[in-house]
């Protein structure tokens, strides 16, 4: 089987500071990869390099496109990359504000990707927006409200709906539960787990929260100081950590 | 019976005639000559030349007279005239180091080679209305002394000798001409400076002021402000060398700003630059502050979201002729568009009322 | 009475050539905004300097020129621009649409269908249809280049969800030949369907330094939704002077009792209909003489 994403030897530095280096892995369709590490470990830098928000100093991020098969997204043209990011890719930001249009209604937020790829039927767009609101547990009568009127957890759910409405083939998530209350986090995680299973999503999730990867990720990559220190199946890594840093990481949190 | 309004042409002619009469004012008061304007309202003349981008005091004086003292209108007249002028070529860059300074001050040193020269400044006047001027404006001649003949060195040059201020990379590249090429972004510094030097004094002043109040503060010292005459030279191809074709008065301001540096590079002061035609001190200082604020990217500073740092915002709104034209055009008839809006609002209101009625009927 | 102090049509030949190059480029890429080095004209920015420069670069000495503002030849700005070209180009001018070779307009398209041998020059205040969604030129140019027009429909979506209808009544954005989204200048949306026409359409924005163009018979689609289609609306009345039921109307307030009348915004169209014997609710047979 062709991997959906082949990451080869990614390196990104800021002056003399190493953001991330020597990162390579394959992601297969339907697979969820978790990237964990403390803040400053380079996991967000890596995610932004993979998603095309940052240009890596070296390396390849080869995506299996529908039209042309595997293509290196680092060297592809900006129009092609932007096209990818509004069709086959989705990006869920840690802060919902960064991923939503705050002055546009919930329906408009969800509908934007549909309209961007050519949907021109208001009724259909609205129906799908309402359907997706339901799937992320937001009441239908909020469809014309702006996200500014939503709680933090609702905003994050709206952001997820906005990203998943076009059925992306690969979702990048940057600390999707970060900044939310614990009870809100649990509900969001539950929701995400449901969506991942139901849609068979392929995703790369960056988080410092091991509970998130325990629930969502098939495989895990542990990062420290810009390097990958351990990889493996999630349960394997969490239950039998090999690297000293991973052991520390696992022991320092409550078991879930 | 309704007859569509006619006679626009006659109305315009009559308005122009009335305007001319108003411009002249009470005919029992002597008419103002353009010589008087040039000599006695010289700072107005300077502003019109600077923002009109045309160094011609006589034409600027005429424009001020014709515009009834509305300086933006006068600048407009000069700009429209300037566009029609043939271009013979470009002068060599003027040497401000060779300027015959009327005024030259530095805020960064108590004294500097060449001296602190106050020159004709308002700075230390007490702002008390001088009622004598209303009766008799004649004044006794001011004291004079022998002019210095040697060049007056730039203050930033002294800092530069010790590597204390950042060097600007010299370039022989011909700067683009913003009156002959459409603006595009990002703009290089030469383009930005061109835009600022002809930008509206009030706009540049307010932006500069905003940086002082903390909207992208870059802590400026006036390293040097100099006003005086410089020679304008032009290369004549037939002769094969440059000759002086005239002289012009300029105001130049170099600010010494907050230092930059890193672990690898020792800290250095940075510069802002203002150069404006005529004696236009406020504008030159303001220009230097805004120039410095716009350099955040090249100096590795953060974009703080301040207006003065935002190149596209500053450069696309600095021109008062563009601004006033667009602002004032909204007084032109817009009744066709307004009619379209009117129909739409009526339709939406009718639908909204209909919805309410149906809802009430249902309940 | 041409003013000998100025070159034909005011601008120097080199400038006119520069503008013609921009026009040709615009015609080659319909709907694309071509940057051009707009000159400072002896009239204010925002008052038609873009249209005037395009007209100056388009007119030849044998042409007949017509200028309308709000559809009328006799509005002050139209008079002023017409006079400018009478003075600097000594061209013949007309108020009759059919007799004009070049028509400069602000805010309207004439009612009578234009011909292949005519050129319509629009005055444009803000050429960028995305400007009010994204103020930055650097961003909007990228959005055009990458055909990222989703945001445009988000705006229309918001209109419908808020008002039940698309709440844009003039300067209604169009898609040109399936590629560029274009601002048709602030014409009422009633005029949009007319843009698919035999004449050449040129758009000049002086202050914003842009020229764009629509070649004859170019497909122009007003943005809409399948279930909320674009509607070319006007006041639901007939012209009170000529009785026309299919021309765009101005509403005139007659008194403080709320009485109004509706008259054609295209004054030449109304005049020619009345000359042909059409009479509206408040028109009379002999009014032409009365107003002459």
mmCIF file of N, CA, C and O in Angstrom, chain B residues 1-3 5-9 12-13 76 79-80 83-84 179-183 185 198 310 312 321-322 325-326 328-329 331-337 339-344 346-348 351, chain C residues 10 35-37 39-47 70 74-76 79 83 106-108 125-126 136-138 163 165 167 169-170 186 188 207 209 231 235 248-251 260-261 284 291:
data_model
loop_
_atom_site.group_PDB
_atom_site.id
_atom_site.type_symbol
_atom_site.label_atom_id
_atom_site.label_comp_id
_atom_site.label_asym_id
_atom_site.label_seq_id
_atom_site.Cartn_x
_atom_site.Cartn_y
_atom_site.Cartn_z
ATOM 1 N N UNK B 1 -46.039 70.383 -14.029
ATOM 2 C CA UNK B 1 -45.414 69.283 -14.777
ATOM 3 C C UNK B 1 -43.916 69.235 -14.519
ATOM 4 O O UNK B 1 -43.265 70.259 -14.351
ATOM 5 N N UNK B 2 -43.370 68.044 -14.475
ATOM 6 C CA UNK B 2 -41.953 67.880 -14.145
ATOM 7 C C UNK B 2 -41.108 68.000 -15.401
ATOM 8 O O UNK B 2 -41.381 67.411 -16.432
ATOM 9 N N UNK B 3 -40.062 68.792 -15.319
ATOM 10 C CA UNK B 3 -39.084 68.871 -16.398
ATOM 11 C C UNK B 3 -37.727 68.522 -15.800
ATOM 12 O O UNK B 3 -37.329 69.093 -14.788
ATOM 13 N N UNK B 5 -33.999 68.343 -14.751
ATOM 14 C CA UNK B 5 -33.097 69.487 -14.532
ATOM 15 C C UNK B 5 -32.127 69.626 -15.701
ATOM 16 O O UNK B 5 -31.481 68.674 -16.107
ATOM 17 N N UNK B 6 -32.029 70.825 -16.217
ATOM 18 C CA UNK B 6 -31.094 71.103 -17.313
ATOM 19 C C UNK B 6 -30.201 72.252 -16.895
ATOM 20 O O UNK B 6 -30.422 72.904 -15.891
ATOM 21 N N UNK B 7 -29.223 72.547 -17.683
ATOM 22 C CA UNK B 7 -28.446 73.754 -17.460
ATOM 23 C C UNK B 7 -27.226 73.556 -16.607
ATOM 24 O O UNK B 7 -26.695 74.488 -16.021
ATOM 25 N N UNK B 8 -26.752 72.281 -16.497
ATOM 26 C CA UNK B 8 -25.548 72.001 -15.714
ATOM 27 C C UNK B 8 -24.370 72.849 -16.156
ATOM 28 O O UNK B 8 -23.619 73.367 -15.338
ATOM 29 N N UNK B 9 -24.252 73.015 -17.475
ATOM 30 C CA UNK B 9 -23.108 73.744 -18.011
ATOM 31 C C UNK B 9 -23.104 75.201 -17.553
ATOM 32 O O UNK B 9 -22.089 75.728 -17.112
ATOM 33 N N UNK B 12 -22.248 75.511 -13.890
ATOM 34 C CA UNK B 12 -20.807 75.370 -13.629
ATOM 35 C C UNK B 12 -20.072 76.675 -13.950
ATOM 36 O O UNK B 12 -19.250 77.158 -13.166
ATOM 37 N N UNK B 13 -20.391 77.259 -15.111
ATOM 38 C CA UNK B 13 -19.729 78.517 -15.487
ATOM 39 C C UNK B 13 -19.996 79.603 -14.446
ATOM 40 O O UNK B 13 -19.088 80.348 -14.060
ATOM 41 N N UNK B 76 -2.415 70.324 -5.405
ATOM 42 C CA UNK B 76 -3.108 69.677 -6.520
ATOM 43 C C UNK B 76 -2.804 70.397 -7.846
ATOM 44 O O UNK B 76 -2.449 69.762 -8.852
ATOM 45 N N UNK B 79 0.737 69.595 -8.846
ATOM 46 C CA UNK B 79 0.871 68.209 -9.329
ATOM 47 C C UNK B 79 0.337 68.066 -10.747
ATOM 48 O O UNK B 79 0.951 67.421 -11.589
ATOM 49 N N UNK B 80 -0.852 68.646 -10.988
ATOM 50 C CA UNK B 80 -1.456 68.508 -12.316
ATOM 51 C C UNK B 80 -0.578 69.197 -13.364
ATOM 52 O O UNK B 80 -0.442 68.709 -14.489
ATOM 53 N N UNK B 83 2.745 67.035 -14.040
ATOM 54 C CA UNK B 83 2.585 65.863 -14.911
ATOM 55 C C UNK B 83 2.824 66.203 -16.372
ATOM 56 O O UNK B 83 3.248 65.348 -17.143
ATOM 57 N N UNK B 84 2.506 67.449 -16.757
ATOM 58 C CA UNK B 84 2.578 67.786 -18.187
ATOM 59 C C UNK B 84 3.982 68.226 -18.591
ATOM 60 O O UNK B 84 4.232 68.448 -19.771
ATOM 61 N N UNK B 179 6.013 58.513 -9.673
ATOM 62 C CA UNK B 179 5.047 59.236 -10.500
ATOM 63 C C UNK B 179 4.994 58.646 -11.910
ATOM 64 O O UNK B 179 4.214 59.089 -12.744
ATOM 65 N N UNK B 180 5.832 57.657 -12.171
ATOM 66 C CA UNK B 180 5.858 57.067 -13.508
ATOM 67 C C UNK B 180 5.623 55.557 -13.506
ATOM 68 O O UNK B 180 5.555 54.922 -14.549
ATOM 69 N N UNK B 181 5.552 54.985 -12.318
ATOM 70 C CA UNK B 181 5.310 53.543 -12.238
ATOM 71 C C UNK B 181 4.240 53.308 -11.183
ATOM 72 O O UNK B 181 4.238 53.980 -10.150
ATOM 73 N N UNK B 182 3.355 52.349 -11.422
ATOM 74 C CA UNK B 182 2.347 52.075 -10.388
ATOM 75 C C UNK B 182 3.009 51.495 -9.143
ATOM 76 O O UNK B 182 4.007 50.805 -9.227
ATOM 77 N N UNK B 183 2.429 51.807 -8.002
ATOM 78 C CA UNK B 183 2.938 51.307 -6.730
ATOM 79 C C UNK B 183 2.726 49.809 -6.644
ATOM 80 O O UNK B 183 1.701 49.301 -7.080
ATOM 81 N N UNK B 185 3.649 46.319 -3.863
ATOM 82 C CA UNK B 185 4.140 45.956 -2.533
ATOM 83 C C UNK B 185 4.721 44.561 -2.546
ATOM 84 O O UNK B 185 4.232 43.724 -3.281
ATOM 85 N N UNK B 198 6.642 63.243 -0.326
ATOM 86 C CA UNK B 198 5.542 64.012 -0.929
ATOM 87 C C UNK B 198 4.219 63.738 -0.218
ATOM 88 O O UNK B 198 3.171 64.228 -0.617
ATOM 89 N N UNK B 310 2.939 49.584 9.126
ATOM 90 C CA UNK B 310 2.211 48.870 8.091
ATOM 91 C C UNK B 310 2.415 49.562 6.741
ATOM 92 O O UNK B 310 1.758 50.533 6.407
ATOM 93 N N UNK B 312 1.778 48.940 3.599
ATOM 94 C CA UNK B 312 0.687 49.144 2.641
ATOM 95 C C UNK B 312 -0.289 50.206 3.149
ATOM 96 O O UNK B 312 -0.781 51.033 2.382
ATOM 97 N N UNK B 321 -3.629 64.305 -2.229
ATOM 98 C CA UNK B 321 -4.403 64.575 -3.442
ATOM 99 C C UNK B 321 -5.326 63.385 -3.744
ATOM 100 O O UNK B 321 -6.496 63.542 -4.084
ATOM 101 N N UNK B 322 -4.764 62.181 -3.580
ATOM 102 C CA UNK B 322 -5.611 60.991 -3.723
ATOM 103 C C UNK B 322 -6.703 60.984 -2.653
ATOM 104 O O UNK B 322 -7.873 60.740 -2.940
ATOM 105 N N UNK B 325 -9.415 63.756 -3.120
ATOM 106 C CA UNK B 325 -10.247 63.475 -4.282
ATOM 107 C C UNK B 325 -11.272 62.411 -3.971
ATOM 108 O O UNK B 325 -12.465 62.569 -4.236
ATOM 109 N N UNK B 326 -10.793 61.325 -3.372
ATOM 110 C CA UNK B 326 -11.716 60.226 -3.127
ATOM 111 C C UNK B 326 -12.725 60.575 -2.048
ATOM 112 O O UNK B 326 -13.894 60.238 -2.134
ATOM 113 N N UNK B 328 -13.822 63.577 -1.334
ATOM 114 C CA UNK B 328 -14.794 64.575 -1.783
ATOM 115 C C UNK B 328 -15.700 64.069 -2.898
ATOM 116 O O UNK B 328 -16.744 64.657 -3.155
ATOM 117 N N UNK B 329 -15.279 62.971 -3.547
ATOM 118 C CA UNK B 329 -16.113 62.493 -4.655
ATOM 119 C C UNK B 329 -17.479 61.999 -4.159
ATOM 120 O O UNK B 329 -18.412 61.906 -4.924
ATOM 121 N N UNK B 331 -19.567 63.543 -2.724
ATOM 122 C CA UNK B 331 -20.602 64.563 -2.882
ATOM 123 C C UNK B 331 -21.123 64.623 -4.319
ATOM 124 O O UNK B 331 -22.083 65.331 -4.602
ATOM 125 N N UNK B 332 -20.477 63.896 -5.228
ATOM 126 C CA UNK B 332 -21.021 63.800 -6.587
ATOM 127 C C UNK B 332 -22.342 63.034 -6.527
ATOM 128 O O UNK B 332 -22.588 62.283 -5.595
ATOM 129 N N UNK B 333 -23.179 63.195 -7.560
ATOM 130 C CA UNK B 333 -24.435 62.437 -7.541
ATOM 131 C C UNK B 333 -24.179 60.933 -7.456
ATOM 132 O O UNK B 333 -23.302 60.409 -8.138
ATOM 133 N N UNK B 334 -24.878 60.282 -6.585
ATOM 134 C CA UNK B 334 -24.831 58.825 -6.466
ATOM 135 C C UNK B 334 -26.252 58.275 -6.495
ATOM 136 O O UNK B 334 -26.524 57.219 -5.961
ATOM 137 N N UNK B 335 -27.178 59.041 -7.101
ATOM 138 C CA UNK B 335 -28.577 58.680 -6.900
ATOM 139 C C UNK B 335 -28.983 57.380 -7.583
ATOM 140 O O UNK B 335 -29.934 56.735 -7.166
ATOM 141 N N UNK B 336 -28.224 56.973 -8.612
ATOM 142 C CA UNK B 336 -28.550 55.699 -9.253
ATOM 143 C C UNK B 336 -28.306 54.543 -8.282
ATOM 144 O O UNK B 336 -29.155 53.671 -8.093
ATOM 145 N N UNK B 337 -27.117 54.565 -7.628
ATOM 146 C CA UNK B 337 -26.817 53.521 -6.655
ATOM 147 C C UNK B 337 -27.746 53.610 -5.453
ATOM 148 O O UNK B 337 -28.172 52.603 -4.906
ATOM 149 N N UNK B 339 -30.747 54.650 -5.442
ATOM 150 C CA UNK B 339 -32.037 54.107 -5.847
ATOM 151 C C UNK B 339 -32.032 52.580 -5.735
ATOM 152 O O UNK B 339 -32.989 51.968 -5.259
ATOM 153 N N UNK B 340 -30.919 51.968 -6.164
ATOM 154 C CA UNK B 340 -30.813 50.509 -6.097
ATOM 155 C C UNK B 340 -30.881 50.043 -4.643
ATOM 156 O O UNK B 340 -31.542 49.049 -4.321
ATOM 157 N N UNK B 341 -30.216 50.790 -3.746
ATOM 158 C CA UNK B 341 -30.248 50.456 -2.322
ATOM 159 C C UNK B 341 -31.664 50.615 -1.759
ATOM 160 O O UNK B 341 -32.134 49.809 -0.967
ATOM 161 N N UNK B 342 -32.301 51.699 -2.197
ATOM 162 C CA UNK B 342 -33.654 52.001 -1.735
ATOM 163 C C UNK B 342 -34.608 50.858 -2.081
ATOM 164 O O UNK B 342 -35.385 50.391 -1.245
ATOM 165 N N UNK B 343 -34.525 50.405 -3.329
ATOM 166 C CA UNK B 343 -35.391 49.304 -3.770
ATOM 167 C C UNK B 343 -35.123 48.060 -2.939
ATOM 168 O O UNK B 343 -36.049 47.354 -2.535
ATOM 169 N N UNK B 344 -33.836 47.790 -2.686
ATOM 170 C CA UNK B 344 -33.466 46.584 -1.955
ATOM 171 C C UNK B 344 -33.996 46.641 -0.519
ATOM 172 O O UNK B 344 -34.592 45.679 -0.028
ATOM 173 N N UNK B 346 -36.459 48.401 0.623
ATOM 174 C CA UNK B 346 -37.927 48.281 0.605
ATOM 175 C C UNK B 346 -38.344 46.826 0.456
ATOM 176 O O UNK B 346 -39.236 46.345 1.147
ATOM 177 N N UNK B 347 -37.640 46.105 -0.439
ATOM 178 C CA UNK B 347 -37.990 44.711 -0.694
ATOM 179 C C UNK B 347 -37.738 43.874 0.563
ATOM 180 O O UNK B 347 -38.592 43.083 0.978
ATOM 181 N N UNK B 348 -36.583 44.074 1.190
ATOM 182 C CA UNK B 348 -36.256 43.292 2.379
ATOM 183 C C UNK B 348 -37.223 43.599 3.514
ATOM 184 O O UNK B 348 -37.645 42.708 4.250
ATOM 185 N N UNK B 351 -40.509 41.875 2.874
ATOM 186 C CA UNK B 351 -40.418 40.442 3.171
ATOM 187 C C UNK B 351 -40.430 40.187 4.671
ATOM 188 O O UNK B 351 -41.066 39.264 5.160
ATOM 189 N N UNK C 10 -4.988 65.992 -24.075
ATOM 190 C CA UNK C 10 -4.247 66.362 -22.872
ATOM 191 C C UNK C 10 -2.979 65.559 -22.613
ATOM 192 O O UNK C 10 -1.930 66.112 -22.364
ATOM 193 N N UNK C 35 -2.040 46.897 -13.553
ATOM 194 C CA UNK C 35 -1.516 48.117 -12.941
ATOM 195 C C UNK C 35 -1.008 49.055 -14.033
ATOM 196 O O UNK C 35 -0.421 48.598 -15.017
ATOM 197 N N UNK C 36 -1.295 50.329 -13.909
ATOM 198 C CA UNK C 36 -0.713 51.287 -14.865
ATOM 199 C C UNK C 36 -0.321 52.550 -14.107
ATOM 200 O O UNK C 36 -0.832 52.831 -13.024
ATOM 201 N N UNK C 37 0.649 53.275 -14.699
ATOM 202 C CA UNK C 37 1.188 54.459 -14.031
ATOM 203 C C UNK C 37 0.240 55.621 -14.271
ATOM 204 O O UNK C 37 0.481 56.483 -15.101
ATOM 205 N N UNK C 39 -1.580 58.988 -14.310
ATOM 206 C CA UNK C 39 -1.036 60.347 -14.224
ATOM 207 C C UNK C 39 -1.913 61.216 -13.339
ATOM 208 O O UNK C 39 -3.095 60.937 -13.151
ATOM 209 N N UNK C 40 -1.308 62.293 -12.881
ATOM 210 C CA UNK C 40 -2.112 63.242 -12.120
ATOM 211 C C UNK C 40 -2.838 64.142 -13.107
ATOM 212 O O UNK C 40 -2.234 64.866 -13.889
ATOM 213 N N UNK C 41 -4.136 64.062 -13.086
ATOM 214 C CA UNK C 41 -4.947 64.788 -14.045
ATOM 215 C C UNK C 41 -5.409 66.113 -13.429
ATOM 216 O O UNK C 41 -5.417 66.258 -12.210
ATOM 217 N N UNK C 42 -5.813 67.047 -14.275
ATOM 218 C CA UNK C 42 -6.250 68.327 -13.718
ATOM 219 C C UNK C 42 -7.667 68.255 -13.152
ATOM 220 O O UNK C 42 -8.378 69.252 -13.149
ATOM 221 N N UNK C 43 -8.083 67.110 -12.698
ATOM 222 C CA UNK C 43 -9.370 66.976 -11.998
ATOM 223 C C UNK C 43 -9.140 65.988 -10.858
ATOM 224 O O UNK C 43 -8.204 65.209 -10.901
ATOM 225 N N UNK C 44 -9.989 66.054 -9.842
ATOM 226 C CA UNK C 44 -9.672 65.275 -8.646
ATOM 227 C C UNK C 44 -9.759 63.767 -8.873
ATOM 228 O O UNK C 44 -10.580 63.289 -9.653
ATOM 229 N N UNK C 45 -8.897 63.055 -8.147
ATOM 230 C CA UNK C 45 -9.022 61.605 -8.073
ATOM 231 C C UNK C 45 -10.403 61.292 -7.528
ATOM 232 O O UNK C 45 -10.893 61.975 -6.624
ATOM 233 N N UNK C 46 -11.014 60.257 -8.062
ATOM 234 C CA UNK C 46 -12.349 59.897 -7.584
ATOM 235 C C UNK C 46 -13.437 60.535 -8.426
ATOM 236 O O UNK C 46 -14.609 60.258 -8.259
ATOM 237 N N UNK C 47 -13.004 61.415 -9.352
ATOM 238 C CA UNK C 47 -13.981 62.110 -10.183
ATOM 239 C C UNK C 47 -13.863 61.656 -11.633
ATOM 240 O O UNK C 47 -14.246 62.382 -12.546
ATOM 241 N N UNK C 70 -24.634 58.962 -13.918
ATOM 242 C CA UNK C 70 -25.967 58.553 -13.457
ATOM 243 C C UNK C 70 -26.919 58.370 -14.656
ATOM 244 O O UNK C 70 -28.124 58.496 -14.503
ATOM 245 N N UNK C 74 -26.330 65.598 -18.651
ATOM 246 C CA UNK C 74 -26.326 66.972 -18.167
ATOM 247 C C UNK C 74 -25.965 67.085 -16.692
ATOM 248 O O UNK C 74 -26.052 68.144 -16.107
ATOM 249 N N UNK C 75 -25.533 65.979 -16.056
ATOM 250 C CA UNK C 75 -25.090 66.082 -14.664
ATOM 251 C C UNK C 75 -23.726 66.781 -14.648
ATOM 252 O O UNK C 75 -22.958 66.695 -15.593
ATOM 253 N N UNK C 76 -23.454 67.463 -13.553
ATOM 254 C CA UNK C 76 -22.291 68.363 -13.523
ATOM 255 C C UNK C 76 -20.971 67.700 -13.893
ATOM 256 O O UNK C 76 -20.183 68.248 -14.654
ATOM 257 N N UNK C 79 -20.795 66.987 -17.569
ATOM 258 C CA UNK C 79 -20.578 68.242 -18.303
ATOM 259 C C UNK C 79 -19.107 68.624 -18.236
ATOM 260 O O UNK C 79 -18.481 68.979 -19.245
ATOM 261 N N UNK C 83 -16.586 68.838 -21.421
ATOM 262 C CA UNK C 83 -15.922 70.113 -21.732
ATOM 263 C C UNK C 83 -14.403 69.945 -21.819
ATOM 264 O O UNK C 83 -13.746 70.557 -22.655
ATOM 265 N N UNK C 106 -20.299 56.968 -15.795
ATOM 266 C CA UNK C 106 -20.149 56.753 -14.367
ATOM 267 C C UNK C 106 -21.485 56.202 -13.879
ATOM 268 O O UNK C 106 -22.527 56.833 -14.051
ATOM 269 N N UNK C 107 -21.472 54.987 -13.350
ATOM 270 C CA UNK C 107 -22.611 54.364 -12.671
ATOM 271 C C UNK C 107 -23.739 53.815 -13.553
ATOM 272 O O UNK C 107 -24.724 53.333 -13.010
ATOM 273 N N UNK C 108 -23.669 53.903 -14.867
ATOM 274 C CA UNK C 108 -24.744 53.335 -15.685
ATOM 275 C C UNK C 108 -24.201 52.736 -16.980
ATOM 276 O O UNK C 108 -23.154 53.138 -17.466
ATOM 277 N N UNK C 125 -14.160 53.643 -9.061
ATOM 278 C CA UNK C 125 -13.548 54.132 -7.814
ATOM 279 C C UNK C 125 -12.659 53.088 -7.135
ATOM 280 O O UNK C 125 -11.522 53.346 -6.803
ATOM 281 N N UNK C 126 -13.170 51.888 -6.924
ATOM 282 C CA UNK C 126 -12.418 50.815 -6.255
ATOM 283 C C UNK C 126 -12.476 49.601 -7.173
ATOM 284 O O UNK C 126 -13.512 48.949 -7.274
ATOM 285 N N UNK C 136 -5.996 44.258 2.066
ATOM 286 C CA UNK C 136 -4.623 44.285 1.589
ATOM 287 C C UNK C 136 -4.471 43.880 0.133
ATOM 288 O O UNK C 136 -4.877 42.804 -0.272
ATOM 289 N N UNK C 137 -3.837 44.775 -0.627
ATOM 290 C CA UNK C 137 -3.558 44.526 -2.031
ATOM 291 C C UNK C 137 -2.707 43.260 -2.198
ATOM 292 O O UNK C 137 -2.956 42.444 -3.085
ATOM 293 N N UNK C 138 -1.712 43.104 -1.333
ATOM 294 C CA UNK C 138 -0.827 41.947 -1.450
ATOM 295 C C UNK C 138 -1.633 40.641 -1.341
ATOM 296 O O UNK C 138 -1.345 39.680 -2.039
ATOM 297 N N UNK C 163 -30.551 38.385 5.710
ATOM 298 C CA UNK C 163 -31.629 39.210 5.135
ATOM 299 C C UNK C 163 -32.615 38.415 4.284
ATOM 300 O O UNK C 163 -33.600 38.969 3.803
ATOM 301 N N UNK C 165 -31.987 37.511 1.352
ATOM 302 C CA UNK C 165 -31.675 37.795 -0.056
ATOM 303 C C UNK C 165 -30.257 38.325 -0.130
ATOM 304 O O UNK C 165 -29.693 38.748 0.882
ATOM 305 N N UNK C 167 -27.743 40.954 -0.450
ATOM 306 C CA UNK C 167 -27.968 42.366 -0.129
ATOM 307 C C UNK C 167 -26.994 43.290 -0.848
ATOM 308 O O UNK C 167 -26.530 44.266 -0.297
ATOM 309 N N UNK C 169 -26.747 45.700 -4.131
ATOM 310 C CA UNK C 169 -27.639 46.240 -5.151
ATOM 311 C C UNK C 169 -26.888 46.960 -6.260
ATOM 312 O O UNK C 169 -27.428 47.198 -7.323
ATOM 313 N N UNK C 170 -25.637 47.311 -6.018
ATOM 314 C CA UNK C 170 -24.822 47.927 -7.080
ATOM 315 C C UNK C 170 -23.392 47.449 -6.902
ATOM 316 O O UNK C 170 -23.073 46.851 -5.882
ATOM 317 N N UNK C 186 -19.560 50.852 -9.907
ATOM 318 C CA UNK C 186 -20.835 50.943 -9.169
ATOM 319 C C UNK C 186 -22.065 51.163 -10.057
ATOM 320 O O UNK C 186 -22.833 52.098 -9.852
ATOM 321 N N UNK C 188 -25.840 49.953 -11.101
ATOM 322 C CA UNK C 188 -26.856 49.166 -10.391
ATOM 323 C C UNK C 188 -26.868 47.752 -10.959
ATOM 324 O O UNK C 188 -26.555 47.563 -12.134
ATOM 325 N N UNK C 207 -6.971 56.653 -9.349
ATOM 326 C CA UNK C 207 -6.341 56.708 -8.037
ATOM 327 C C UNK C 207 -5.733 55.376 -7.663
ATOM 328 O O UNK C 207 -4.664 55.297 -7.074
ATOM 329 N N UNK C 209 -4.766 53.155 -9.804
ATOM 330 C CA UNK C 209 -3.799 52.793 -10.835
ATOM 331 C C UNK C 209 -4.070 51.426 -11.468
ATOM 332 O O UNK C 209 -3.177 50.587 -11.575
ATOM 333 N N UNK C 231 -30.851 38.600 -9.567
ATOM 334 C CA UNK C 231 -32.018 39.274 -10.159
ATOM 335 C C UNK C 231 -31.635 40.699 -10.530
ATOM 336 O O UNK C 231 -31.105 41.430 -9.692
ATOM 337 N N UNK C 235 -36.980 49.777 -9.910
ATOM 338 C CA UNK C 235 -38.253 50.191 -9.312
ATOM 339 C C UNK C 235 -39.400 49.629 -10.140
ATOM 340 O O UNK C 235 -39.354 49.663 -11.375
ATOM 341 N N UNK C 248 -34.087 51.557 -16.385
ATOM 342 C CA UNK C 248 -33.786 51.836 -14.982
ATOM 343 C C UNK C 248 -34.323 53.222 -14.627
ATOM 344 O O UNK C 248 -34.186 54.170 -15.394
ATOM 345 N N UNK C 249 -34.945 53.321 -13.439
ATOM 346 C CA UNK C 249 -35.662 54.552 -13.100
ATOM 347 C C UNK C 249 -35.042 55.293 -11.920
ATOM 348 O O UNK C 249 -34.551 54.681 -10.970
ATOM 349 N N UNK C 250 -35.080 56.618 -12.012
ATOM 350 C CA UNK C 250 -34.759 57.465 -10.864
ATOM 351 C C UNK C 250 -36.068 57.816 -10.179
ATOM 352 O O UNK C 250 -37.079 58.035 -10.830
ATOM 353 N N UNK C 251 -36.000 57.914 -8.868
ATOM 354 C CA UNK C 251 -37.184 58.297 -8.108
ATOM 355 C C UNK C 251 -37.035 59.770 -7.765
ATOM 356 O O UNK C 251 -36.020 60.196 -7.231
ATOM 357 N N UNK C 260 -44.280 61.134 -5.532
ATOM 358 C CA UNK C 260 -43.046 60.894 -6.266
ATOM 359 C C UNK C 260 -43.359 60.607 -7.697
ATOM 360 O O UNK C 260 -44.474 60.230 -8.026
ATOM 361 N N UNK C 261 -42.322 60.744 -8.508
ATOM 362 C CA UNK C 261 -42.475 60.233 -9.861
ATOM 363 C C UNK C 261 -41.221 59.440 -10.201
ATOM 364 O O UNK C 261 -40.186 59.583 -9.569
ATOM 365 N N UNK C 284 -46.230 64.930 -21.363
ATOM 366 C CA UNK C 284 -47.155 65.536 -22.317
ATOM 367 C C UNK C 284 -46.487 65.518 -23.670
ATOM 368 O O UNK C 284 -45.272 65.387 -23.774
ATOM 369 N N UNK C 291 -39.066 72.167 -22.565
ATOM 370 C CA UNK C 291 -37.806 72.138 -21.827
ATOM 371 C C UNK C 291 -36.625 72.567 -22.695
ATOM 372 O O UNK C 291 -35.524 72.736 -22.212
#
